[in-house]
mmCIF file of C-alpha atoms in Angstrom:
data_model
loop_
_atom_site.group_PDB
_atom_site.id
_atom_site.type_symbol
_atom_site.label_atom_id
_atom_site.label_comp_id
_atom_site.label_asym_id
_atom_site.label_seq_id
_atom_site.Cartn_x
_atom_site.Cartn_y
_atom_site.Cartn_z
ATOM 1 C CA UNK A 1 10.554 -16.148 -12.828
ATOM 2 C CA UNK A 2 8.799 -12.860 -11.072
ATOM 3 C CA UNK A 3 11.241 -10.316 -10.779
ATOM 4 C CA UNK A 4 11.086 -6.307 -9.213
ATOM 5 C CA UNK A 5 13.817 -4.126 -10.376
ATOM 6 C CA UNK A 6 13.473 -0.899 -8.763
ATOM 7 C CA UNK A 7 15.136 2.287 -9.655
ATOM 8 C CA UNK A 8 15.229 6.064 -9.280
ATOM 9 C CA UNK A 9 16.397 6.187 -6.005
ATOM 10 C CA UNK A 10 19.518 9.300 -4.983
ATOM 11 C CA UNK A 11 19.788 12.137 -3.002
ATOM 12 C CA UNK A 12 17.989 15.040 -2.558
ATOM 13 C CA UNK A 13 17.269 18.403 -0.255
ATOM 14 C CA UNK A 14 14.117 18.372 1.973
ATOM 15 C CA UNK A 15 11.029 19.407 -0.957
ATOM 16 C CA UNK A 16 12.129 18.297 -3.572
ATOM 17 C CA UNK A 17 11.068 15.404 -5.613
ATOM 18 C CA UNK A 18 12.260 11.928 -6.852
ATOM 19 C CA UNK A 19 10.318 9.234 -8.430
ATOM 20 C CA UNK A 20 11.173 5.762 -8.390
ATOM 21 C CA UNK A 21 10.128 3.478 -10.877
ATOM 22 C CA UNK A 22 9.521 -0.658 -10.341
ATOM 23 C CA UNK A 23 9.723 -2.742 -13.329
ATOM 24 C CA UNK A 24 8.068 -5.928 -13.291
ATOM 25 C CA UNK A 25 8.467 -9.006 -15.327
ATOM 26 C CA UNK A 26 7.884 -12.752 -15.378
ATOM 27 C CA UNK A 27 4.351 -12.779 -15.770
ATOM 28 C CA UNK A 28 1.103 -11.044 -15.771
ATOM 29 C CA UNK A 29 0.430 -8.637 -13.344
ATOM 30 C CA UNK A 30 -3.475 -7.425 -13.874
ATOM 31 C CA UNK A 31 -4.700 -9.769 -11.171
ATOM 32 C CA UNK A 32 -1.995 -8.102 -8.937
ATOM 33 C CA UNK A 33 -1.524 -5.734 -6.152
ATOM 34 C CA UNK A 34 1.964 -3.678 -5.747
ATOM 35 C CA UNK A 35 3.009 -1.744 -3.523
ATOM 36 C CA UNK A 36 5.751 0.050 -2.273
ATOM 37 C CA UNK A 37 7.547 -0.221 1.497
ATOM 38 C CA UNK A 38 10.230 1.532 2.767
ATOM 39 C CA UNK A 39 13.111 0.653 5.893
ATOM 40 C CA UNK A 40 14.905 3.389 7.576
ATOM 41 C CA UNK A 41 18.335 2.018 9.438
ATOM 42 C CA UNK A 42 17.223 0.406 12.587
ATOM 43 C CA UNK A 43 13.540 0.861 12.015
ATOM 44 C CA UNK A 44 10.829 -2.363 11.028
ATOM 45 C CA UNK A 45 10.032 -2.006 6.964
ATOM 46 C CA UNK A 46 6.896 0.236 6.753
ATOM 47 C CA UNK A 47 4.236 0.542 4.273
ATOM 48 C CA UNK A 48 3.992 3.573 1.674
ATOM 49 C CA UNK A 49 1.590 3.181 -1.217
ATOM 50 C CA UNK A 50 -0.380 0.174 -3.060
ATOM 51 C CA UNK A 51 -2.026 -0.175 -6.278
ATOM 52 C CA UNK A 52 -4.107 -2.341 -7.696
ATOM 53 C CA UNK A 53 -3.118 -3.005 -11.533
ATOM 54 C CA UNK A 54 -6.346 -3.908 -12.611
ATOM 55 C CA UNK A 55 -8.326 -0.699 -11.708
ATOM 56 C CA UNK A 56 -5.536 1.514 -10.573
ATOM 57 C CA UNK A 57 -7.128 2.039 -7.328
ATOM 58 C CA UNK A 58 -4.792 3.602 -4.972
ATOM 59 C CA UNK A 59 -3.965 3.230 -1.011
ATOM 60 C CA UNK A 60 -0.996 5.440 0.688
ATOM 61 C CA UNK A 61 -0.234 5.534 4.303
ATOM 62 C CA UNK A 62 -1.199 8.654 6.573
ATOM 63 C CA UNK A 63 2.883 9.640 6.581
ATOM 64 C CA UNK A 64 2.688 10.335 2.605
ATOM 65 C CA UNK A 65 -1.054 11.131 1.886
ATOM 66 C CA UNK A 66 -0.731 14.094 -0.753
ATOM 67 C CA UNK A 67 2.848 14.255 -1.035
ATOM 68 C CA UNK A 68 3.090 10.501 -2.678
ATOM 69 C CA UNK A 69 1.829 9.582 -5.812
ATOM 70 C CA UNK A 70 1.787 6.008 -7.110
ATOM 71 C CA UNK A 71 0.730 4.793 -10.582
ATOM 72 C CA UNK A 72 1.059 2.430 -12.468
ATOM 73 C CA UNK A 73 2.481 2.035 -16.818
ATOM 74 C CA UNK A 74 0.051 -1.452 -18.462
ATOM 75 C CA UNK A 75 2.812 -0.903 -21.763
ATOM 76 C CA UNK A 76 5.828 -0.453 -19.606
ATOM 77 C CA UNK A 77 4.217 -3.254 -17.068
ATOM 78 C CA UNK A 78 6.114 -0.792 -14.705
ATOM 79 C CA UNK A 79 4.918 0.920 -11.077
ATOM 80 C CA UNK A 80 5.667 4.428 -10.301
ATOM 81 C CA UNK A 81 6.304 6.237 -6.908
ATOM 82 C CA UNK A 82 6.421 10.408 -7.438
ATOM 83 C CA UNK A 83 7.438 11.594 -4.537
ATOM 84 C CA UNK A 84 7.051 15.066 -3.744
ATOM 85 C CA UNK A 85 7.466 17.628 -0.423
ATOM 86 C CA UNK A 86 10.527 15.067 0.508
ATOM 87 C CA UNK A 87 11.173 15.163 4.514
ATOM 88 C CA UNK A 88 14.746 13.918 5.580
ATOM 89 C CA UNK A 89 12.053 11.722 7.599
ATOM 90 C CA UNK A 90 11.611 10.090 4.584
ATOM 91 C CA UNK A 91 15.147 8.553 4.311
ATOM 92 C CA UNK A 92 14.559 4.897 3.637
ATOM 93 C CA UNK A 93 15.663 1.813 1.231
ATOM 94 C CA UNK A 94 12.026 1.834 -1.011
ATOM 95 C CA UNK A 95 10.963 -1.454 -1.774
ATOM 96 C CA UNK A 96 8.426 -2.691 -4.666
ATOM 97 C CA UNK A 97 6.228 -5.340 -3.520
ATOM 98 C CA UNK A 98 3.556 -7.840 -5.487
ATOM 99 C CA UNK A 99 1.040 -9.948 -3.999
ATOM 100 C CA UNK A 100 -2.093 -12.300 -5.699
ATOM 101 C CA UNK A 101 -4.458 -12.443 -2.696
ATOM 102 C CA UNK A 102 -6.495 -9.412 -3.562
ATOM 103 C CA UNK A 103 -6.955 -6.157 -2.399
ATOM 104 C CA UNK A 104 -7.807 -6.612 1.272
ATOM 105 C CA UNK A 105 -5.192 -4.983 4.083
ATOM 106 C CA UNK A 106 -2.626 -3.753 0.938
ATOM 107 C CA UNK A 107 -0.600 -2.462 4.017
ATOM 108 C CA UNK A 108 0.063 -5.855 5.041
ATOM 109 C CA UNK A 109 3.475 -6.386 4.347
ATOM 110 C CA UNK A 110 2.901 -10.543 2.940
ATOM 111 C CA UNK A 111 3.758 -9.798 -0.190
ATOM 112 C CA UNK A 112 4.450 -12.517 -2.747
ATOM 113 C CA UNK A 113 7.530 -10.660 -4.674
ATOM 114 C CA UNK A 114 10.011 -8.635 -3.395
ATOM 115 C CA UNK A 115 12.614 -5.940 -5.116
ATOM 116 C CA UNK A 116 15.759 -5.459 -3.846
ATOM 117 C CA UNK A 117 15.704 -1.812 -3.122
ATOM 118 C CA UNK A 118 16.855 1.477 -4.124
ATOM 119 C CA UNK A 119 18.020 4.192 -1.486
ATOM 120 C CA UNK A 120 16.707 7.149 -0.765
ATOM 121 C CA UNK A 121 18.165 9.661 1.222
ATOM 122 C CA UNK A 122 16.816 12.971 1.962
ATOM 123 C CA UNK A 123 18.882 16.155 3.072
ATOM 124 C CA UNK A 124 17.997 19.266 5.697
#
């Protein structure tokens, strides 16, 4: 079966960087989308970042725009998530997502596949 394991998640002062990897298994991915979410405590899930494995094209929400980076690894069949400039605003549980139904909305959150998270937690 599909699964998303993420990792890479820790903590870390305000600017500096983690990166969180996703690794995915189970099946082919080149027809997917992933993408990443993150929930801060008390706060809906939000998105982050999507890519689409076939092309690598990228989408990133307005919060993360040129501080996020995603990517993605065809060998490792693994998605990546640099993130750099860290706020403590960015304290969330980071999610890895997959979905089939194309590239339309990627910020939607009905994703197919779900990971079961890895914290991050960022300090002033």
């Amino acid at each position: 079966q599909v699964q998303l394991v993420e990792s890479g998640g820790g903590l870390v002062q305000a600017g500096g960087s983690l990166r969180l990897s996703c690794a995915a298994s189970g099946r082919s991915f080149s027809s997917y989308v992933m993408g990443w979410f993150r929930q801060a405590p008390g706060k809906e899930r939000e998105f982050v970042a999507a890519i689409r494995w076939s092309d690598a094209t990228t989408y990133y929400a307005d919060s993360v725009k040129g501080r996020f980076t995603i990517s993605r690894d065809n060998a490792k069949n693994t998605v990546y998530l640099q993130m750099n400039s860290l706020k403590p605003e960015d304290t969330a549980v980071y999610y890895c997502a997959a979905r089939s139904r194309g590239w339309v909305s990627p910020q939607n959150p009905k994703y197919d596949y779900w990971g079961q998270g890895t914290q991050v937690t960022v300090s002033s």
